[in-house]
Short mmCIF file of N, CA, C and O in Angstrom, two decimals:
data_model
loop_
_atom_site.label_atom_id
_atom_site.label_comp_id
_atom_site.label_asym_id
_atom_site.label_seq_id
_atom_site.Cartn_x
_atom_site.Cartn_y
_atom_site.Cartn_z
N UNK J 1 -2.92 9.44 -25.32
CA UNK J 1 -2.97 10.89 -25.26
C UNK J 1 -4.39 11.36 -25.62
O UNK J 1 -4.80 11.05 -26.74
N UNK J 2 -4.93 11.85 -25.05
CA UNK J 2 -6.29 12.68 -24.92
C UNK J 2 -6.16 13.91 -26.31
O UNK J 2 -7.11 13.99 -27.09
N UNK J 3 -5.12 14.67 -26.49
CA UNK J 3 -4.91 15.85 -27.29
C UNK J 3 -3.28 16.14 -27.60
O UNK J 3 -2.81 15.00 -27.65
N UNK J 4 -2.63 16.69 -27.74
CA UNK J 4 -1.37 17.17 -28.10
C UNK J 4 -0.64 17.49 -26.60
O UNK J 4 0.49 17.27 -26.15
N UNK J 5 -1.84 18.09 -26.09
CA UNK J 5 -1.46 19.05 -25.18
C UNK J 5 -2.38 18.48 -23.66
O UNK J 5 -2.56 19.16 -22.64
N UNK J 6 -2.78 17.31 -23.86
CA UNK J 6 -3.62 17.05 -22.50
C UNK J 6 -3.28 15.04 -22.77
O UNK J 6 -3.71 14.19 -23.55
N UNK J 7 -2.49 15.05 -21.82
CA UNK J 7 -1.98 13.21 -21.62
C UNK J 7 -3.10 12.69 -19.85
O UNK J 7 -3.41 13.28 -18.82
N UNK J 8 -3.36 11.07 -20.56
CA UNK J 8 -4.00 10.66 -19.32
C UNK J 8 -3.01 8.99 -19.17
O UNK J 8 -2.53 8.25 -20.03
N UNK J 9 -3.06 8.96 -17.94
CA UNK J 9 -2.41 7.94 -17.64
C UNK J 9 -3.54 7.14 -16.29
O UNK J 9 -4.00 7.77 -15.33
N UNK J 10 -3.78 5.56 -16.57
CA UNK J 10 -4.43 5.37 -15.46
C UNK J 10 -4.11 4.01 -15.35
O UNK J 10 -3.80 3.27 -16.29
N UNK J 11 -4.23 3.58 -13.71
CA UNK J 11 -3.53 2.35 -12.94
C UNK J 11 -4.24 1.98 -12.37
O UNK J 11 -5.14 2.81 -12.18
N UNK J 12 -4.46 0.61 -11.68
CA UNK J 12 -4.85 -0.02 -10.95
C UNK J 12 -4.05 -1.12 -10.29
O UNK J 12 -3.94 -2.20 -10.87
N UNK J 13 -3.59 -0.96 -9.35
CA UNK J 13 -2.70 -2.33 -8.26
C UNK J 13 -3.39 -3.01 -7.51
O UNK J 13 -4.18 -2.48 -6.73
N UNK J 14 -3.21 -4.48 -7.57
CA UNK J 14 -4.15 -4.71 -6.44
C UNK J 14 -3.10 -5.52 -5.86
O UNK J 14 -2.24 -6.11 -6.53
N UNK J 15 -3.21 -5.52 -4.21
CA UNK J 15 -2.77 -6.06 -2.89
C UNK J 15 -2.90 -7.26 -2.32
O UNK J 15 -3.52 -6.81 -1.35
N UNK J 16 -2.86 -8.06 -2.16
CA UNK J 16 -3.61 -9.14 -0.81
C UNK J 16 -2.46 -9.05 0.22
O UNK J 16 -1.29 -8.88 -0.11
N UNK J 17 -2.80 -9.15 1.26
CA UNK J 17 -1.83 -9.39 2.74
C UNK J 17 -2.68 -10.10 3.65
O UNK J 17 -3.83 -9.97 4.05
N UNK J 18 -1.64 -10.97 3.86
CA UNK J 18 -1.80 -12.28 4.70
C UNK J 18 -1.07 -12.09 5.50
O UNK J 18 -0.17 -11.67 4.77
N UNK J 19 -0.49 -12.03 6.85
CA UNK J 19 0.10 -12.21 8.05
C UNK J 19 -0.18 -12.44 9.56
O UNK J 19 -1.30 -12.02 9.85
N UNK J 20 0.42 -12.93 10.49
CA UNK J 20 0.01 -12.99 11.31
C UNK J 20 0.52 -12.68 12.85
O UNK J 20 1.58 -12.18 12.45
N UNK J 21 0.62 -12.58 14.02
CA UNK J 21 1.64 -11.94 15.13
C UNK J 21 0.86 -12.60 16.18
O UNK J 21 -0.30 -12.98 16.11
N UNK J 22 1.84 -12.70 17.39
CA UNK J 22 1.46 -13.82 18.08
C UNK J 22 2.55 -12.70 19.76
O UNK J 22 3.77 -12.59 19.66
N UNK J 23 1.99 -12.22 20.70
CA UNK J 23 2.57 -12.17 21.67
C UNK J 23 2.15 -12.93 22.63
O UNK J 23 0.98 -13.11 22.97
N UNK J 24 3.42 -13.55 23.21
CA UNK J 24 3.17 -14.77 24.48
C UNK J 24 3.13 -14.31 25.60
O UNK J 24 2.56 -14.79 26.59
N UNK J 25 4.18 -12.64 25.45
CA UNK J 25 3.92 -12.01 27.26
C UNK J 25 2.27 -11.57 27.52
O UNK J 25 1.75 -11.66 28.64
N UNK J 26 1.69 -11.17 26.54
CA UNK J 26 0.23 -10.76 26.51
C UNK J 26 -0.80 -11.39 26.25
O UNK J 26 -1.95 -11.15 26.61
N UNK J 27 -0.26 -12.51 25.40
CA UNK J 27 -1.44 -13.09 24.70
C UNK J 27 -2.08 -12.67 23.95
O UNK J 27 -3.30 -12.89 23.96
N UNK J 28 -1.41 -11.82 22.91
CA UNK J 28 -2.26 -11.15 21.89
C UNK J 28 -2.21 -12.00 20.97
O UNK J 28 -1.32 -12.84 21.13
N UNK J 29 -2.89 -12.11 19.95
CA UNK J 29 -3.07 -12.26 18.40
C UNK J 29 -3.31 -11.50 17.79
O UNK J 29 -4.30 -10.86 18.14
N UNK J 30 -2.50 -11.01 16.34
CA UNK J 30 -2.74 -10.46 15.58
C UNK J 30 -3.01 -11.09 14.26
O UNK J 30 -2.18 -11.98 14.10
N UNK J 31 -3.72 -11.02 13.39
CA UNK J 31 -3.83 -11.42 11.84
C UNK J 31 -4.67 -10.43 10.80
O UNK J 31 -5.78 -9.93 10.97
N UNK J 32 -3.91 -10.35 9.85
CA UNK J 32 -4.16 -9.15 8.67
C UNK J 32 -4.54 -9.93 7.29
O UNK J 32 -3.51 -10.33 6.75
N UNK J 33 -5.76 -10.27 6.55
CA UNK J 33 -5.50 -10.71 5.84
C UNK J 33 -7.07 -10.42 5.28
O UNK J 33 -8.21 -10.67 5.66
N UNK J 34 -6.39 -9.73 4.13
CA UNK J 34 -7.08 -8.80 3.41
C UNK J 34 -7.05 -8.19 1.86
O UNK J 34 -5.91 -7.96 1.46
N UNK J 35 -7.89 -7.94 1.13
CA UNK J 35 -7.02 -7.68 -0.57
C UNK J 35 -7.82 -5.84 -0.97
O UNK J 35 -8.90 -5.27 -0.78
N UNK J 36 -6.87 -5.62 -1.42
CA UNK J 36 -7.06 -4.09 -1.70
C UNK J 36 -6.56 -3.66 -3.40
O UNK J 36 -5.68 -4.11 -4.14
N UNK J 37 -7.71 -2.48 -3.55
CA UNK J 37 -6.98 -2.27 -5.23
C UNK J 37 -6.98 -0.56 -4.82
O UNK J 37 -7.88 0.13 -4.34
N UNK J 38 -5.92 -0.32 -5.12
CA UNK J 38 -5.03 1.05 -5.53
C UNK J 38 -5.03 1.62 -6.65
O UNK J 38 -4.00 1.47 -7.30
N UNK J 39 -6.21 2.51 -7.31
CA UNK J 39 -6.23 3.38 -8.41
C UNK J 39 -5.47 4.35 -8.34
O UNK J 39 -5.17 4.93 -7.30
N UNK J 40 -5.02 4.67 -9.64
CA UNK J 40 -4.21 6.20 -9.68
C UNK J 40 -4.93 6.80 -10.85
O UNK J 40 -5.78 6.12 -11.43
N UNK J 41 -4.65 8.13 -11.29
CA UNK J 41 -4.55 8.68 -12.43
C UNK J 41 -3.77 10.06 -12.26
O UNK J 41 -3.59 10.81 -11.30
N UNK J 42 -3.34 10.07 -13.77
CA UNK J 42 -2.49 11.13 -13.84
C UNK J 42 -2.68 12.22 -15.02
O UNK J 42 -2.20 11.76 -16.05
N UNK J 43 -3.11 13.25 -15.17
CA UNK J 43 -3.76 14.51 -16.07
C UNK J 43 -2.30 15.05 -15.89
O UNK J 43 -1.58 15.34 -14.94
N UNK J 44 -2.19 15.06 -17.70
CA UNK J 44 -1.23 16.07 -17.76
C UNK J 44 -1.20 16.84 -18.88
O UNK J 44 -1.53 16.43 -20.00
N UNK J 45 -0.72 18.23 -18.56
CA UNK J 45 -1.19 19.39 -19.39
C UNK J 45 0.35 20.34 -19.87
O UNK J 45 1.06 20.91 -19.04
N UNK J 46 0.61 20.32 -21.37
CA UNK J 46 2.01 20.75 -21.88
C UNK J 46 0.89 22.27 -22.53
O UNK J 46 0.13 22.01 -23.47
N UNK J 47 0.89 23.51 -22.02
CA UNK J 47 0.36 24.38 -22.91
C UNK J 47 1.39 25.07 -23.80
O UNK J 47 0.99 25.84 -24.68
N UNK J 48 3.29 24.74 -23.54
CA UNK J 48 3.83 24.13 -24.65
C UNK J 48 5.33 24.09 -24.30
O UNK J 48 5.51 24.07 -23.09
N UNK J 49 6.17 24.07 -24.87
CA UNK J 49 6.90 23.03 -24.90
C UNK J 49 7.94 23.11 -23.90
O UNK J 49 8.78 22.24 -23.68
N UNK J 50 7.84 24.19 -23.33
CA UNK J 50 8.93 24.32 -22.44
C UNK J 50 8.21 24.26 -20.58
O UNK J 50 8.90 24.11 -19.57
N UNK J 51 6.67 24.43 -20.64
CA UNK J 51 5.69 24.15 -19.47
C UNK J 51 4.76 22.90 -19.51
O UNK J 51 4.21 22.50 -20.54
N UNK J 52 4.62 22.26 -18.17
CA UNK J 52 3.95 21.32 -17.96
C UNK J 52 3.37 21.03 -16.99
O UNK J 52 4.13 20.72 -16.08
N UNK J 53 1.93 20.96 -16.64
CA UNK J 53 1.18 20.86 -14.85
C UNK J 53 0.39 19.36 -15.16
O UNK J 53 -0.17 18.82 -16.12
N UNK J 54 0.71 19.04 -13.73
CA UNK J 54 0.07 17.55 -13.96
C UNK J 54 -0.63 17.82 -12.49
O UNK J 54 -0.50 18.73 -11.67
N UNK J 55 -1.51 16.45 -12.53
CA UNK J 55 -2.32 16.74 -11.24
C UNK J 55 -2.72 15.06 -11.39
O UNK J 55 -3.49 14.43 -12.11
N UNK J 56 -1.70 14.70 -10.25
CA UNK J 56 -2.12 13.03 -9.61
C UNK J 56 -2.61 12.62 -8.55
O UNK J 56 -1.98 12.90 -7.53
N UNK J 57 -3.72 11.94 -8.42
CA UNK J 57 -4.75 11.53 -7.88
C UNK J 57 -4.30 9.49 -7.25
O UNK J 57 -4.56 8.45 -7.86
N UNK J 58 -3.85 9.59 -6.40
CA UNK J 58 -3.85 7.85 -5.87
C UNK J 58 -4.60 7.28 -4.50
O UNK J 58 -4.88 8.07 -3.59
N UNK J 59 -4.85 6.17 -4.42
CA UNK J 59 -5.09 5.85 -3.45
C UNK J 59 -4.15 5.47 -2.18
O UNK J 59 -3.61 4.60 -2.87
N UNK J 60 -3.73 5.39 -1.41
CA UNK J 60 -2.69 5.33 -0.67
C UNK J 60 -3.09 4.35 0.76
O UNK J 60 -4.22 3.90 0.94
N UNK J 61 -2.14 4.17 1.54
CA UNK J 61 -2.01 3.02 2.42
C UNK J 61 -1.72 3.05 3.62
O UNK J 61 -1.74 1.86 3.96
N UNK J 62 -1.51 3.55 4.33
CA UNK J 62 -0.61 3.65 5.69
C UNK J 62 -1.15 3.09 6.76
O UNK J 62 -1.92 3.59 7.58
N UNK J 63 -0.44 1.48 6.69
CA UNK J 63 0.02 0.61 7.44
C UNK J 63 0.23 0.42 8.80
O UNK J 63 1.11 1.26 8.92
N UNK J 64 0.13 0.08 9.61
CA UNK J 64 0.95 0.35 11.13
C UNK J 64 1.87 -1.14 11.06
O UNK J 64 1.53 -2.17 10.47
N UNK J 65 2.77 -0.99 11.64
CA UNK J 65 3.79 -2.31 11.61
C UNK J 65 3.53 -3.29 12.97
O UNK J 65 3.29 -2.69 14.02
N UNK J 66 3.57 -4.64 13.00
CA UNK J 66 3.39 -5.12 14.04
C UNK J 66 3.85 -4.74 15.12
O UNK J 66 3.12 -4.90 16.09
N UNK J 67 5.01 -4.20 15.31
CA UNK J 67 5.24 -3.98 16.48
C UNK J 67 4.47 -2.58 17.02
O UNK J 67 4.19 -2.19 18.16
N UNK J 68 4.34 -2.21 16.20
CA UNK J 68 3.23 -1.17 16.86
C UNK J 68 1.74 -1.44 17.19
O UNK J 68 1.00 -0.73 17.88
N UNK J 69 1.42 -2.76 16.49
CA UNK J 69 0.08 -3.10 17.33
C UNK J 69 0.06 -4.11 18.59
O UNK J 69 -0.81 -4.11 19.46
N UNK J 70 1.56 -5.26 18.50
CA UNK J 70 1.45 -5.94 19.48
C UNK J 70 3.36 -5.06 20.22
O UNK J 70 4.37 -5.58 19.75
N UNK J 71 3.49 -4.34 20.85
CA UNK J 71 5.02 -4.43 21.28
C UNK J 71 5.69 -5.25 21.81
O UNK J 71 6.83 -4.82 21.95
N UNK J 72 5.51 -6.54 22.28
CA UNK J 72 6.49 -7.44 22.80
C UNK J 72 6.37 -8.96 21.66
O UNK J 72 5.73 -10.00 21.85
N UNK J 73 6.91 -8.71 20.92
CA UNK J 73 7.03 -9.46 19.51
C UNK J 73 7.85 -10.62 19.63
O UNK J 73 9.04 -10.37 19.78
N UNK J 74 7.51 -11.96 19.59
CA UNK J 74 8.51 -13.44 19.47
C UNK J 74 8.25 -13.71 18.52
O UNK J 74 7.13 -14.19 18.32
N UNK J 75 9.46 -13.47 17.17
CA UNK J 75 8.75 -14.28 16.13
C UNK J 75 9.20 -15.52 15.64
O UNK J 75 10.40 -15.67 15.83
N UNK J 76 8.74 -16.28 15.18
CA UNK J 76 8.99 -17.88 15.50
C UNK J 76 9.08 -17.83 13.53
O UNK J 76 8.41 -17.02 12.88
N UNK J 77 10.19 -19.03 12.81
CA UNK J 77 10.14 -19.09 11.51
C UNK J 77 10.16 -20.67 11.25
O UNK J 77 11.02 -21.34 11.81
N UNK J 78 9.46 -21.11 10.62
CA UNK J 78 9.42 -22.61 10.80
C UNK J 78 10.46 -23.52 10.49
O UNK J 78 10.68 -24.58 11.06
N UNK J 79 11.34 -22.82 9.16
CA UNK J 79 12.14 -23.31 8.78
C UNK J 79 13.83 -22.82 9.58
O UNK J 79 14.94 -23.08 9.12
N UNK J 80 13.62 -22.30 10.49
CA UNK J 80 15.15 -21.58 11.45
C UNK J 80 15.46 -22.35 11.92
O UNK J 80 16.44 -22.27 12.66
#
């Protein structure tokens, strides 16, 4: 806690992604493999006891899913 009345909270995540995609009608290849860190913080303010404003700050991610980069998807599992 910063004060009575002013709280800090702070994060860090970190990522790695490894994968890979393989279309045979196209011949595409895909592979993702990459490491990322995700800070947050969070300010928060009680000016008292019955009010509270916070204001959070993160880093964020948005992904596309394989099938949206290759659409005709065979996926093969080694152990199936």
């Amino acid at each position: 806690d910063l004060s009575p009345k002013f709280k800090l909270k702070l994060g860090l995540r970190l990522e790695y992604t490894n994968s890979e995609a393989n279309s045979y009608m196209t011949e595409e290849y895909k592979k993702r493999d990459y490491l990322g860190l995700f800070p947050t913080a969070n300010l928060g303010y009680a000016p008292s006891d019955k009010h509270t404003h916070s204001l959070t700050l993160a880093r964020r991610l948005n992904r596309p899913s394989f099938s949206s980069l290759i659409p005709n998807l065979r996926w093969e599992y080694e152990y199936a």
